[in-house]
PDB file of C-alpha atoms and ligand atoms in Angstrom:
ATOM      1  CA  UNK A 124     -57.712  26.932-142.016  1.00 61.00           C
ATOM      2  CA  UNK A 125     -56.600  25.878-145.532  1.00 71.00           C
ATOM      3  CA  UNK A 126     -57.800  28.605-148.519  1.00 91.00           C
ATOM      4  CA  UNK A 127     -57.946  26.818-151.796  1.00 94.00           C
ATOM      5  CA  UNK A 128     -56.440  28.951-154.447  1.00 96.00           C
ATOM      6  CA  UNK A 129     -56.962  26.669-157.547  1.00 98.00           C
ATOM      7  CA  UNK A 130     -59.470  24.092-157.210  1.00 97.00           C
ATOM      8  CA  UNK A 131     -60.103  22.010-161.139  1.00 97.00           C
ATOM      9  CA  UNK A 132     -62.918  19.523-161.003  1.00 97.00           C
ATOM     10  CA  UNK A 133     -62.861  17.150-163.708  1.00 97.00           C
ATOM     11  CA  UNK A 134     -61.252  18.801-166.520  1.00 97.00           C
ATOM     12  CA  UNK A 135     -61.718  16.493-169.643  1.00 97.00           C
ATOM     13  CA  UNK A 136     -59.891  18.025-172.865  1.00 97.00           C
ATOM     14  CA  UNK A 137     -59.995  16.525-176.944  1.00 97.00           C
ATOM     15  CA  UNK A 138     -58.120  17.603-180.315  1.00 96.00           C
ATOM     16  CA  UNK A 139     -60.600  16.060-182.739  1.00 94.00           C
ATOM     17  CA  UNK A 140     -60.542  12.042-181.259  1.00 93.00           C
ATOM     18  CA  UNK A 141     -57.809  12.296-179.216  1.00 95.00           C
ATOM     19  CA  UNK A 142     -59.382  12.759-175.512  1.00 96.00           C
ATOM     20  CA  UNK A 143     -55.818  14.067-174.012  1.00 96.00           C
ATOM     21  CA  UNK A 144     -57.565  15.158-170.313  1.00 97.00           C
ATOM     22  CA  UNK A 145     -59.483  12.294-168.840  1.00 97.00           C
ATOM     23  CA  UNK A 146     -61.333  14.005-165.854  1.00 97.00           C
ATOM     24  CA  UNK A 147     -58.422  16.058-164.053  1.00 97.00           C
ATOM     25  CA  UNK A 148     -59.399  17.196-160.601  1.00 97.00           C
ATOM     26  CA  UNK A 149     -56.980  18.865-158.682  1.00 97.00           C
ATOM     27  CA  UNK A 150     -55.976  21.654-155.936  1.00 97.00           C
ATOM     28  CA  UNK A 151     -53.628  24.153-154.959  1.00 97.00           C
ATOM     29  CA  UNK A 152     -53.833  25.880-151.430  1.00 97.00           C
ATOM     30  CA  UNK A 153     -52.744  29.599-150.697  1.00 96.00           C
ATOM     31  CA  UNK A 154     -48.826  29.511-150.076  1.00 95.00           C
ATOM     32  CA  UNK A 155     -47.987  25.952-151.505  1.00 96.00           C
ATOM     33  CA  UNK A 156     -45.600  24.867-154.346  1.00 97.00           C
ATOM     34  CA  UNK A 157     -47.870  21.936-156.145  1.00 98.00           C
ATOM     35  CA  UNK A 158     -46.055  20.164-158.776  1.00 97.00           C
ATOM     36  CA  UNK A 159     -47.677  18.075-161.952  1.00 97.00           C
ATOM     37  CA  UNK A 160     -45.254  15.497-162.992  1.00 94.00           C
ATOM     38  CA  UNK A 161     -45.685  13.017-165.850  1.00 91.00           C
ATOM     39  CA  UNK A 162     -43.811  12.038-169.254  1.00 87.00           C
ATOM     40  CA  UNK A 163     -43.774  13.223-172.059  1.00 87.00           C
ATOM     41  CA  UNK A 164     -47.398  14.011-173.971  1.00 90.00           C
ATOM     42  CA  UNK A 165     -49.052  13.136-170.815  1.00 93.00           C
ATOM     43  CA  UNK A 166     -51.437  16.484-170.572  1.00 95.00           C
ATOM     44  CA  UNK A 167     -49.280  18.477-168.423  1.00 95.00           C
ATOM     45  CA  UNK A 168     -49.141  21.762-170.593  1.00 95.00           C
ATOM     46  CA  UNK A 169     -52.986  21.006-171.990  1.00 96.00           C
ATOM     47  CA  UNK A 170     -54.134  20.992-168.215  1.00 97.00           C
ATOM     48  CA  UNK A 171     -52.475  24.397-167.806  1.00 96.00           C
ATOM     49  CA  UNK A 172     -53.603  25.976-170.747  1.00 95.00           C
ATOM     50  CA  UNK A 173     -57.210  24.476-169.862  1.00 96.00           C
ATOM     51  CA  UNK A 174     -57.238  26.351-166.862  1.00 96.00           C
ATOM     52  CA  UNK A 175     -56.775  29.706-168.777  1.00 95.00           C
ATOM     53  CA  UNK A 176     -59.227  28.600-171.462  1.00 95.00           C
ATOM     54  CA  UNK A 177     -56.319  29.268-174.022  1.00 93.00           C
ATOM     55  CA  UNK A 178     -58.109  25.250-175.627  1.00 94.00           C
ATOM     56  CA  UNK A 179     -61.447  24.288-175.449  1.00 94.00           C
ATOM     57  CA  UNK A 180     -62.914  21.988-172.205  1.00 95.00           C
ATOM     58  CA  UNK A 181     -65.285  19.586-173.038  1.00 95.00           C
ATOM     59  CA  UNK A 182     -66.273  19.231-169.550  1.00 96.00           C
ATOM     60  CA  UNK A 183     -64.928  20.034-165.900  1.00 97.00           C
ATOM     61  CA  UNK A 184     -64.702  23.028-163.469  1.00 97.00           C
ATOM     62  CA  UNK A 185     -62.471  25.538-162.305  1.00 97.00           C
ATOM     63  CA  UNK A 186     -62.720  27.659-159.595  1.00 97.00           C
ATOM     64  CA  UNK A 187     -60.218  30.736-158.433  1.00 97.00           C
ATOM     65  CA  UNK A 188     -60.360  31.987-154.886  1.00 95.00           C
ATOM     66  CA  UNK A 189     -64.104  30.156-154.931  1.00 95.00           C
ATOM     67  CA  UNK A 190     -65.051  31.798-158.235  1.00 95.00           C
ATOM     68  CA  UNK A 191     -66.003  29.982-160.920  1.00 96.00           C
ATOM     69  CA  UNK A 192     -63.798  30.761-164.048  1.00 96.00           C
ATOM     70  CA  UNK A 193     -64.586  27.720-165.991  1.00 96.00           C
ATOM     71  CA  UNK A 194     -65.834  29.929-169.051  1.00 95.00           C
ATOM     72  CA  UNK A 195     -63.927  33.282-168.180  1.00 95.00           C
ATOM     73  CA  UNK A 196     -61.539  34.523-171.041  1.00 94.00           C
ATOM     74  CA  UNK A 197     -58.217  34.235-170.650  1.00 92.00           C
ATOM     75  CA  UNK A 198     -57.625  37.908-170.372  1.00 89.00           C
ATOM     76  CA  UNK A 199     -60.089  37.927-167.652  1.00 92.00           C
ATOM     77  CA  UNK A 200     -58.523  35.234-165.877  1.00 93.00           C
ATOM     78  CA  UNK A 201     -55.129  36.982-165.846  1.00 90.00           C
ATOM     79  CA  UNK A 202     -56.986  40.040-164.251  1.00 88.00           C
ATOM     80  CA  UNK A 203     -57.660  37.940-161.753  1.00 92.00           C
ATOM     81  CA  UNK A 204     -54.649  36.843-160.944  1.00 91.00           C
ATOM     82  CA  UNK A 205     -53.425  34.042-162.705  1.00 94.00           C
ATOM     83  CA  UNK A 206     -50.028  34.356-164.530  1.00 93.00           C
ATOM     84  CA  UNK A 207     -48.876  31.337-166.862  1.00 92.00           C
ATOM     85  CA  UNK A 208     -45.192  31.159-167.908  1.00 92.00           C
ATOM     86  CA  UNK A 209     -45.309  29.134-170.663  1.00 88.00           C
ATOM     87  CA  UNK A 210     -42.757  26.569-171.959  1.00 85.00           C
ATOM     88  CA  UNK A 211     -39.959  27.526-174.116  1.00 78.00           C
ATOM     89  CA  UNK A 212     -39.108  31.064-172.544  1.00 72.00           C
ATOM     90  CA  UNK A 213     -41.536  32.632-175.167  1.00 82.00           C
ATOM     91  CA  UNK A 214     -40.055  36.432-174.161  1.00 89.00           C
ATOM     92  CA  UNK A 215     -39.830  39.088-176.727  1.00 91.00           C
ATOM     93  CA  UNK A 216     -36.603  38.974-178.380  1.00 92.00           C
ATOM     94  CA  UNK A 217     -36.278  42.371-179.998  1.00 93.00           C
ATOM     95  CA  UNK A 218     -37.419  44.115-176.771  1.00 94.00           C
ATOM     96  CA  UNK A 219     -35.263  44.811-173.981  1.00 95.00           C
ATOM     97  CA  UNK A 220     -35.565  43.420-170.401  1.00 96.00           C
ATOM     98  CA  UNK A 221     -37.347  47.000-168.791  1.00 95.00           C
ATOM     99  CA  UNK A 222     -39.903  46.029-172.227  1.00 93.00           C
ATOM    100  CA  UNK A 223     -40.467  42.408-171.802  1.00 93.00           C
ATOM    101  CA  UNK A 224     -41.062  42.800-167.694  1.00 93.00           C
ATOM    102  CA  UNK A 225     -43.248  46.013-168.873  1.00 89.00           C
ATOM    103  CA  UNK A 226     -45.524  43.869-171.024  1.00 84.00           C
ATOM    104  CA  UNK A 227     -46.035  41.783-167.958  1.00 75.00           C
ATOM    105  CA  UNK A 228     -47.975  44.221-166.195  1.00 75.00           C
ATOM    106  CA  UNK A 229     -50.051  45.891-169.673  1.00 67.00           C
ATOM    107  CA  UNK A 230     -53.264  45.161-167.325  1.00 64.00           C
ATOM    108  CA  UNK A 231     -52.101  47.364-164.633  1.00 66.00           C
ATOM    109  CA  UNK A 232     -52.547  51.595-164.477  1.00 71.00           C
ATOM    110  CA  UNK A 233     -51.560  51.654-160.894  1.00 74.00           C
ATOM    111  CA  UNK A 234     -48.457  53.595-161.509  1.00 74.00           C
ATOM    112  CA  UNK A 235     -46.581  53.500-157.809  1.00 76.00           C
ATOM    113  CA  UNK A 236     -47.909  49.572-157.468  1.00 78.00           C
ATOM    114  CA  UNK A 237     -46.077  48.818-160.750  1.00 82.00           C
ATOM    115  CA  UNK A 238     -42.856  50.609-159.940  1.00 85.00           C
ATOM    116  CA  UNK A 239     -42.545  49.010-156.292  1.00 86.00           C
ATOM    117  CA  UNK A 240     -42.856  45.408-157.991  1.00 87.00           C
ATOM    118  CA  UNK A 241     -40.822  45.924-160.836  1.00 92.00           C
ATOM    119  CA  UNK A 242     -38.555  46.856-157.887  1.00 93.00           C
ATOM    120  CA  UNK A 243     -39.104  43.358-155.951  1.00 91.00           C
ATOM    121  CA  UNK A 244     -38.842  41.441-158.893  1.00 93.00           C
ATOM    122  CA  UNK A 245     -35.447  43.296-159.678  1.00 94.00           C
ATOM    123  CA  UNK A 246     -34.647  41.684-156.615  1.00 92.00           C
ATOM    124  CA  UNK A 247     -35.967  38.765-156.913  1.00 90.00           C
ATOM    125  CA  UNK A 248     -33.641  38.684-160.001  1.00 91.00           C
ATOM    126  CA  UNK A 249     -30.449  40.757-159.645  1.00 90.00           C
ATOM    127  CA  UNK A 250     -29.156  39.729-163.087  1.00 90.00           C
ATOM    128  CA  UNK A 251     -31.945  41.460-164.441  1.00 93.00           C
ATOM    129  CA  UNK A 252     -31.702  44.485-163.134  1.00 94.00           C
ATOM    130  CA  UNK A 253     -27.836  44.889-164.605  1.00 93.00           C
ATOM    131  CA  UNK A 254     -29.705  43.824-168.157  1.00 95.00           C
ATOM    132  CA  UNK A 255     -32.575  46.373-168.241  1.00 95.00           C
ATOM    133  CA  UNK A 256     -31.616  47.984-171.493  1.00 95.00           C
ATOM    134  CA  UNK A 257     -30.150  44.915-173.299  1.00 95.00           C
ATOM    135  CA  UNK A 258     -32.532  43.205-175.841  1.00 95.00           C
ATOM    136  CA  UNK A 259     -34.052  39.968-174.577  1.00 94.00           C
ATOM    137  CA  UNK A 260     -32.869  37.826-177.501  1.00 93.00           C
ATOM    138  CA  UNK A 261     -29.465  38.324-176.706  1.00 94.00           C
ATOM    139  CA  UNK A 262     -29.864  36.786-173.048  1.00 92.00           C
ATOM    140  CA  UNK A 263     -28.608  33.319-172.746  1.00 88.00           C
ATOM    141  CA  UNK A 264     -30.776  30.707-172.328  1.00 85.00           C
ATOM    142  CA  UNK A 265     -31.242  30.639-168.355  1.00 85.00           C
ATOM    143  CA  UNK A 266     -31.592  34.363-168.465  1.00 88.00           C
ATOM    144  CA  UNK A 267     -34.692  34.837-170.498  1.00 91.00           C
ATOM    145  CA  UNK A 268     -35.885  31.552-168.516  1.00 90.00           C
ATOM    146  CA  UNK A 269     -35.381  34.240-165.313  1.00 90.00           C
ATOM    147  CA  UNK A 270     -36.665  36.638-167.866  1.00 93.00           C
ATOM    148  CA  UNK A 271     -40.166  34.953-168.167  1.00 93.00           C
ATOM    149  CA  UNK A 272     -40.726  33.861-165.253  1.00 92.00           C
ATOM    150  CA  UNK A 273     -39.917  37.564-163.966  1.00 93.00           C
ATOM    151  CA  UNK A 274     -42.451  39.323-166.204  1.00 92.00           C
ATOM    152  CA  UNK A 275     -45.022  36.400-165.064  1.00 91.00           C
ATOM    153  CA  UNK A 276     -44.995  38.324-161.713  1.00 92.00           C
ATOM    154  CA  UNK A 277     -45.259  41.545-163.089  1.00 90.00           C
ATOM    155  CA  UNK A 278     -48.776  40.640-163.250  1.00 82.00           C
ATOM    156  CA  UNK A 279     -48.678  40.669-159.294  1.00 84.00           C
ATOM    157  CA  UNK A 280     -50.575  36.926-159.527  1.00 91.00           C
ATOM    158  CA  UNK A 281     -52.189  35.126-156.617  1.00 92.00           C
ATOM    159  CA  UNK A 282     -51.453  32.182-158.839  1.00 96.00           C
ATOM    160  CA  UNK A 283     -47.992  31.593-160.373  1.00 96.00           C
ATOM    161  CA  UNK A 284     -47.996  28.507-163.141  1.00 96.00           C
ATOM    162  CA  UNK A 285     -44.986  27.944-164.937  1.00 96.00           C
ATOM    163  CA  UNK A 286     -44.552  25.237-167.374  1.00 95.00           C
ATOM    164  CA  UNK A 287     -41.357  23.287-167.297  1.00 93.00           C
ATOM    165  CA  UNK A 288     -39.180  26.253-166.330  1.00 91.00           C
ATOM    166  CA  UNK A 289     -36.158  23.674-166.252  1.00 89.00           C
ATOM    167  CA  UNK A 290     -36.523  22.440-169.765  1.00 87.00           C
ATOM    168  CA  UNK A 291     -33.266  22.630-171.956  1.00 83.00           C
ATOM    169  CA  UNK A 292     -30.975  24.296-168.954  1.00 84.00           C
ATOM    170  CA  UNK A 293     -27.576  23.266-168.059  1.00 84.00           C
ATOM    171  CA  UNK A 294     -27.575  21.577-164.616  1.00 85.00           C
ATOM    172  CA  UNK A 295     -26.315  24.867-162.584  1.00 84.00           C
ATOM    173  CA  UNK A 296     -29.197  27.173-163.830  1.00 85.00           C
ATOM    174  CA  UNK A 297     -31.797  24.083-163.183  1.00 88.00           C
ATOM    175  CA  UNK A 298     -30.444  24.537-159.509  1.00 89.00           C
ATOM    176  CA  UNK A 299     -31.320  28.248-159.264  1.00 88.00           C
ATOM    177  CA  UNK A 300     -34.135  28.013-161.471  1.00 89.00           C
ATOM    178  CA  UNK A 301     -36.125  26.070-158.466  1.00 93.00           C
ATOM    179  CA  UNK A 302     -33.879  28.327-155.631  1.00 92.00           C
ATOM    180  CA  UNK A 303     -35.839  31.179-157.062  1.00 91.00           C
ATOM    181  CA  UNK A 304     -39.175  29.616-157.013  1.00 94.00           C
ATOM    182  CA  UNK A 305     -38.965  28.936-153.713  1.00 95.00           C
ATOM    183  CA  UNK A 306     -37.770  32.167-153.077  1.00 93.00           C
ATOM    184  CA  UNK A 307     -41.119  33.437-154.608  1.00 94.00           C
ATOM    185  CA  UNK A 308     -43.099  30.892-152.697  1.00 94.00           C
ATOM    186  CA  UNK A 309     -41.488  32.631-149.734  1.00 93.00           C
ATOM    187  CA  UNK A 310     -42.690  36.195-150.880  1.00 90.00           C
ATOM    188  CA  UNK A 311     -46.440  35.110-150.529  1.00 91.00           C
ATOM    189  CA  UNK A 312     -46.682  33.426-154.474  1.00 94.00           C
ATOM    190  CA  UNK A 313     -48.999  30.609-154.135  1.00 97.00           C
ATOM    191  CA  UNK A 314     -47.253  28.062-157.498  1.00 97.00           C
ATOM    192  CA  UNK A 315     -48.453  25.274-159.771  1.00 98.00           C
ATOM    193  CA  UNK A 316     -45.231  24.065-161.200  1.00 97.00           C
ATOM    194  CA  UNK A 317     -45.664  21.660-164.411  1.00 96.00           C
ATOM    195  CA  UNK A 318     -42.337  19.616-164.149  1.00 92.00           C
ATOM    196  CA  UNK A 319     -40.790  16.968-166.385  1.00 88.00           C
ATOM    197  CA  UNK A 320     -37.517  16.949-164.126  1.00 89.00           C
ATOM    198  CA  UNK A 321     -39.676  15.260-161.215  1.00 90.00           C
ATOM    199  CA  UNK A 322     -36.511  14.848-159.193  1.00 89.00           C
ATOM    200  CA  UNK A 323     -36.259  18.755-158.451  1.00 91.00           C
ATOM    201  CA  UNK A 324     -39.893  19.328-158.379  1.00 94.00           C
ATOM    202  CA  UNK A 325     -40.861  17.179-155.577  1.00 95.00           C
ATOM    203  CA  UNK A 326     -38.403  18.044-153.570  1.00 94.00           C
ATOM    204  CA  UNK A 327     -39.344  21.692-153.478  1.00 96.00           C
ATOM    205  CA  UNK A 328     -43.050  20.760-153.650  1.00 97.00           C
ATOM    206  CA  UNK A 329     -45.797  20.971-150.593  1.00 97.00           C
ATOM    207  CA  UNK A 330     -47.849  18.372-153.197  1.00 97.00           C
ATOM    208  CA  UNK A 331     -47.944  16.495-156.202  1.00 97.00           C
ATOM    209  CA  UNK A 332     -49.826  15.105-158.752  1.00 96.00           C
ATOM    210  CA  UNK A 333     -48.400  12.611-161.297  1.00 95.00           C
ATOM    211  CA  UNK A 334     -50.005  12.290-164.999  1.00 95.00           C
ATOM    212  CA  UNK A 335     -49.996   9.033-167.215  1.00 94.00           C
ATOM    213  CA  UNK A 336     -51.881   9.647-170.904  1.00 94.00           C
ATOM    214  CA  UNK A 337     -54.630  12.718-169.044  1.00 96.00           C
ATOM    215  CA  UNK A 338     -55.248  10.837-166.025  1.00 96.00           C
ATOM    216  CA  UNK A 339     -54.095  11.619-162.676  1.00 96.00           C
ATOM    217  CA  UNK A 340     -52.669   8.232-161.013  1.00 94.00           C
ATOM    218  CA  UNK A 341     -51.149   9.290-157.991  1.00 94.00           C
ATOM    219  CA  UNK A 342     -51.188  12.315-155.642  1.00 96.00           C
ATOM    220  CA  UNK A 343     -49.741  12.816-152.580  1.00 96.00           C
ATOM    221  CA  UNK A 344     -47.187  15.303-150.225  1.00 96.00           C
ATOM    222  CA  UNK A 345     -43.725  15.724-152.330  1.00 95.00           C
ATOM    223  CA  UNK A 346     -41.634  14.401-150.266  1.00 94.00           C
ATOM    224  CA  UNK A 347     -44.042  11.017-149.740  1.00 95.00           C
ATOM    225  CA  UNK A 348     -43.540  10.890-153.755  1.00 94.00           C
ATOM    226  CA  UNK A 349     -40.084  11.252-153.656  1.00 92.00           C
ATOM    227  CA  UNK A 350     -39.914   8.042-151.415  1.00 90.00           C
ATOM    228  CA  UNK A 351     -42.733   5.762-153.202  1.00 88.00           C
ATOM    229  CA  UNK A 352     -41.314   3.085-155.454  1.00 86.00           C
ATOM    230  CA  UNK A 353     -43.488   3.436-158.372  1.00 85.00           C
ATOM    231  CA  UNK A 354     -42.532   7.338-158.789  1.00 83.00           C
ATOM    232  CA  UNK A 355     -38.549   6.374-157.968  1.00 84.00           C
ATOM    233  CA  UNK A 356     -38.688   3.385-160.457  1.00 81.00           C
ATOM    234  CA  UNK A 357     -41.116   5.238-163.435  1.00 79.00           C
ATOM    235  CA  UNK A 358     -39.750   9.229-163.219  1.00 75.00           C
ATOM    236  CA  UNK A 359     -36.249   9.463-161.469  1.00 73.00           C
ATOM    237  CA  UNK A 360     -34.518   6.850-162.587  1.00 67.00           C
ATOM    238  CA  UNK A 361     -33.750   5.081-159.799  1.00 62.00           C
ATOM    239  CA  UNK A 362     -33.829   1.106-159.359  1.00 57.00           C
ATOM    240  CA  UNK A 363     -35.790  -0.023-156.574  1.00 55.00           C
ATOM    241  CA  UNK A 364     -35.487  -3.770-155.378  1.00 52.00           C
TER     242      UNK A 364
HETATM  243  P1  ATP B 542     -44.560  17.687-172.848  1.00 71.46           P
HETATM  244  O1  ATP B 542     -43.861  17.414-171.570  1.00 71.46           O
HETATM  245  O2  ATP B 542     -43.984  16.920-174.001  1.00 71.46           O
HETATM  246  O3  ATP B 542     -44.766  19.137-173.131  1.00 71.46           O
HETATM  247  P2  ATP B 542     -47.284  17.438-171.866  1.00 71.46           P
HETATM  248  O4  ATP B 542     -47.461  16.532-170.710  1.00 71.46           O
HETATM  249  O5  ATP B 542     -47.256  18.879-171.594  1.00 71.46           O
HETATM  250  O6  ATP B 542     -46.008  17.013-172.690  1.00 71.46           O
HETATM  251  P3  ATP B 542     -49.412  18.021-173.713  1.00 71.46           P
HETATM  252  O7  ATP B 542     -48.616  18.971-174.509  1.00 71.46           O
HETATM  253  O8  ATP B 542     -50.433  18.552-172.800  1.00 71.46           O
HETATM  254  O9  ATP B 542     -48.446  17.067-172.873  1.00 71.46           O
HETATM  255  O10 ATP B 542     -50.074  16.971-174.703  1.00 71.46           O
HETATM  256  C1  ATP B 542     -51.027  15.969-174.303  1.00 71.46           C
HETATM  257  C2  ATP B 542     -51.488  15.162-175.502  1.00 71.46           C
HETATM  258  O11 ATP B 542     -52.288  15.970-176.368  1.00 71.46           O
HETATM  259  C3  ATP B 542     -50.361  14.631-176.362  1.00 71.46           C
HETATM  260  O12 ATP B 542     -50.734  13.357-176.830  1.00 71.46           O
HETATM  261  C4  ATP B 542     -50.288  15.620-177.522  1.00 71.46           C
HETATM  262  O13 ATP B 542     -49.807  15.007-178.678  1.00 71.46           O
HETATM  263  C5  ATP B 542     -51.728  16.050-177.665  1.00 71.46           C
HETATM  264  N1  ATP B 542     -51.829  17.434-178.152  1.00 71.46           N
HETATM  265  C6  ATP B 542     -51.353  18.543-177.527  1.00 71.46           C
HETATM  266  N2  ATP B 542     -51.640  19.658-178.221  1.00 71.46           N
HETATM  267  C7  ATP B 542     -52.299  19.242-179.336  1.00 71.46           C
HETATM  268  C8  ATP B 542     -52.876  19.908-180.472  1.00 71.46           C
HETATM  269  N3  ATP B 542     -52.826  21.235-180.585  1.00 71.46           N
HETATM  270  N4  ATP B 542     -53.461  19.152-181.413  1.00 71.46           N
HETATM  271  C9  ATP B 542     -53.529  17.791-181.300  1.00 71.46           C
HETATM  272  N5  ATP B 542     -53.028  17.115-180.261  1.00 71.46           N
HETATM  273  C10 ATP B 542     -52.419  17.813-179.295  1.00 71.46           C
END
């Protein structure tokens, strides 16, 4: 049977008069990559940063493992389980690499625990590991991408959301960019991935949503996107007769 990881019931979302979440409802189930495509400006970032309550919801529900965490802080939601990788690879720059993945985990005291996953996530990311002591600003661009998306896990999460984890990288790194979230997909990660470059995120997605101005339009299995006209013609480009 399916286990619903993320379940958000009608999320709507203003700044002042501008109602920029018109009644989002949407799930995630336990070991799927969902993707939430859409333009620019569209809501994708506000509906993630609804979910953690980091802005106000006017209305709407959201529910974690069956719990309702519609009004939980966002400390407690990352306590239980929810890491957010925000855009723009916002690591630490004068910290090093052990000190940014280290201020991944500040919730945990399990000592052991958080030395056997800062061991898989070395793993996960082998370029890290030969980077420990080196600051994080002096990384190049895909690095501290790998960088933030590696102290997300730190965290341990149930929930993995990363928002547009592909922005501003050179074609190669975009490539293993979504290679590695599938490879943490494989590990047991259940993902919402918030995706401009629709192209790469349907393809590695179980499901996806697509968002015009707050509003969910379409929704169906990634690769059933990938093929439908509308998607092809409005987000990747591609004439359609
Ligand atoms: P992008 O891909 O450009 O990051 P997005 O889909 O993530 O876009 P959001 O950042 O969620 O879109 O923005 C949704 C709408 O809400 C936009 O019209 C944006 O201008 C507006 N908005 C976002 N944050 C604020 C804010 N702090 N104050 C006022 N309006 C905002």
């Amino acid at each position: 049977m399916s286990e619903e990881v993320l379940k958000i019931e009608n999320l709507h979302v203003y700044y002042g008069s501008i109602h920029a979440l018109k009644g989002i409802s949407l799930k995630v189930e336990k070991g799927q990559i969902v993707t939430l495509i859409g333009a620019n400006g569209a809501g994708k970032t506000t509906t993630l940063q609804a979910i953690t309550n980091l802005v106000r919801k006017r209305e709407g529900r959201v529910f974690l493992n069956g719990k309702d965490i519609t009004h939980m802080p966002t400390h407690g939601i990352v306590n239980n389980g929810v890491a957010l990788v925000p855009e723009g690879r916002r690591i630490f720059p004068n910290l090093t690499v052990y000190e940014n993945l280290m201020m991944g985990a500040y919730a945990r005291t399990d000592q052991d625990g958080l030395k056997s996953d800062l061991e898989w996530v070395l793993t996960l990311f082998p370029r890290l590991r030969e980077r420990l002591k080196q600051l994080g600003g002096t990384l190049s661009g895909g690095e501290q991408q790998m960088l933030a998306v590696a102290r997300g896990l730190m965290s341990k999460p149930k929930l993995l959301m990363l928002d547009e984890p592909s922005l501003g990288l050179a074609p190669l790194l975009v490539k293993e960019v979504f290679e590695i979230i599938q490879k943490i997909r494989q590990e047991g990660v259940t993902i919402l991935l918030v995706e401009q470059n629709a192209f790469a995120a349907l393809k590695i997605a179980d499901y996806g949503y697509v968002l015009e101005t707050g509003r969910i339009v379409l929704e169906d299995a990634g690769s059933s996107l990938l093929g439908n006209d509308n998607v092809r013609k409005a987000y990747l480009g591609i004439a359609t007769e």
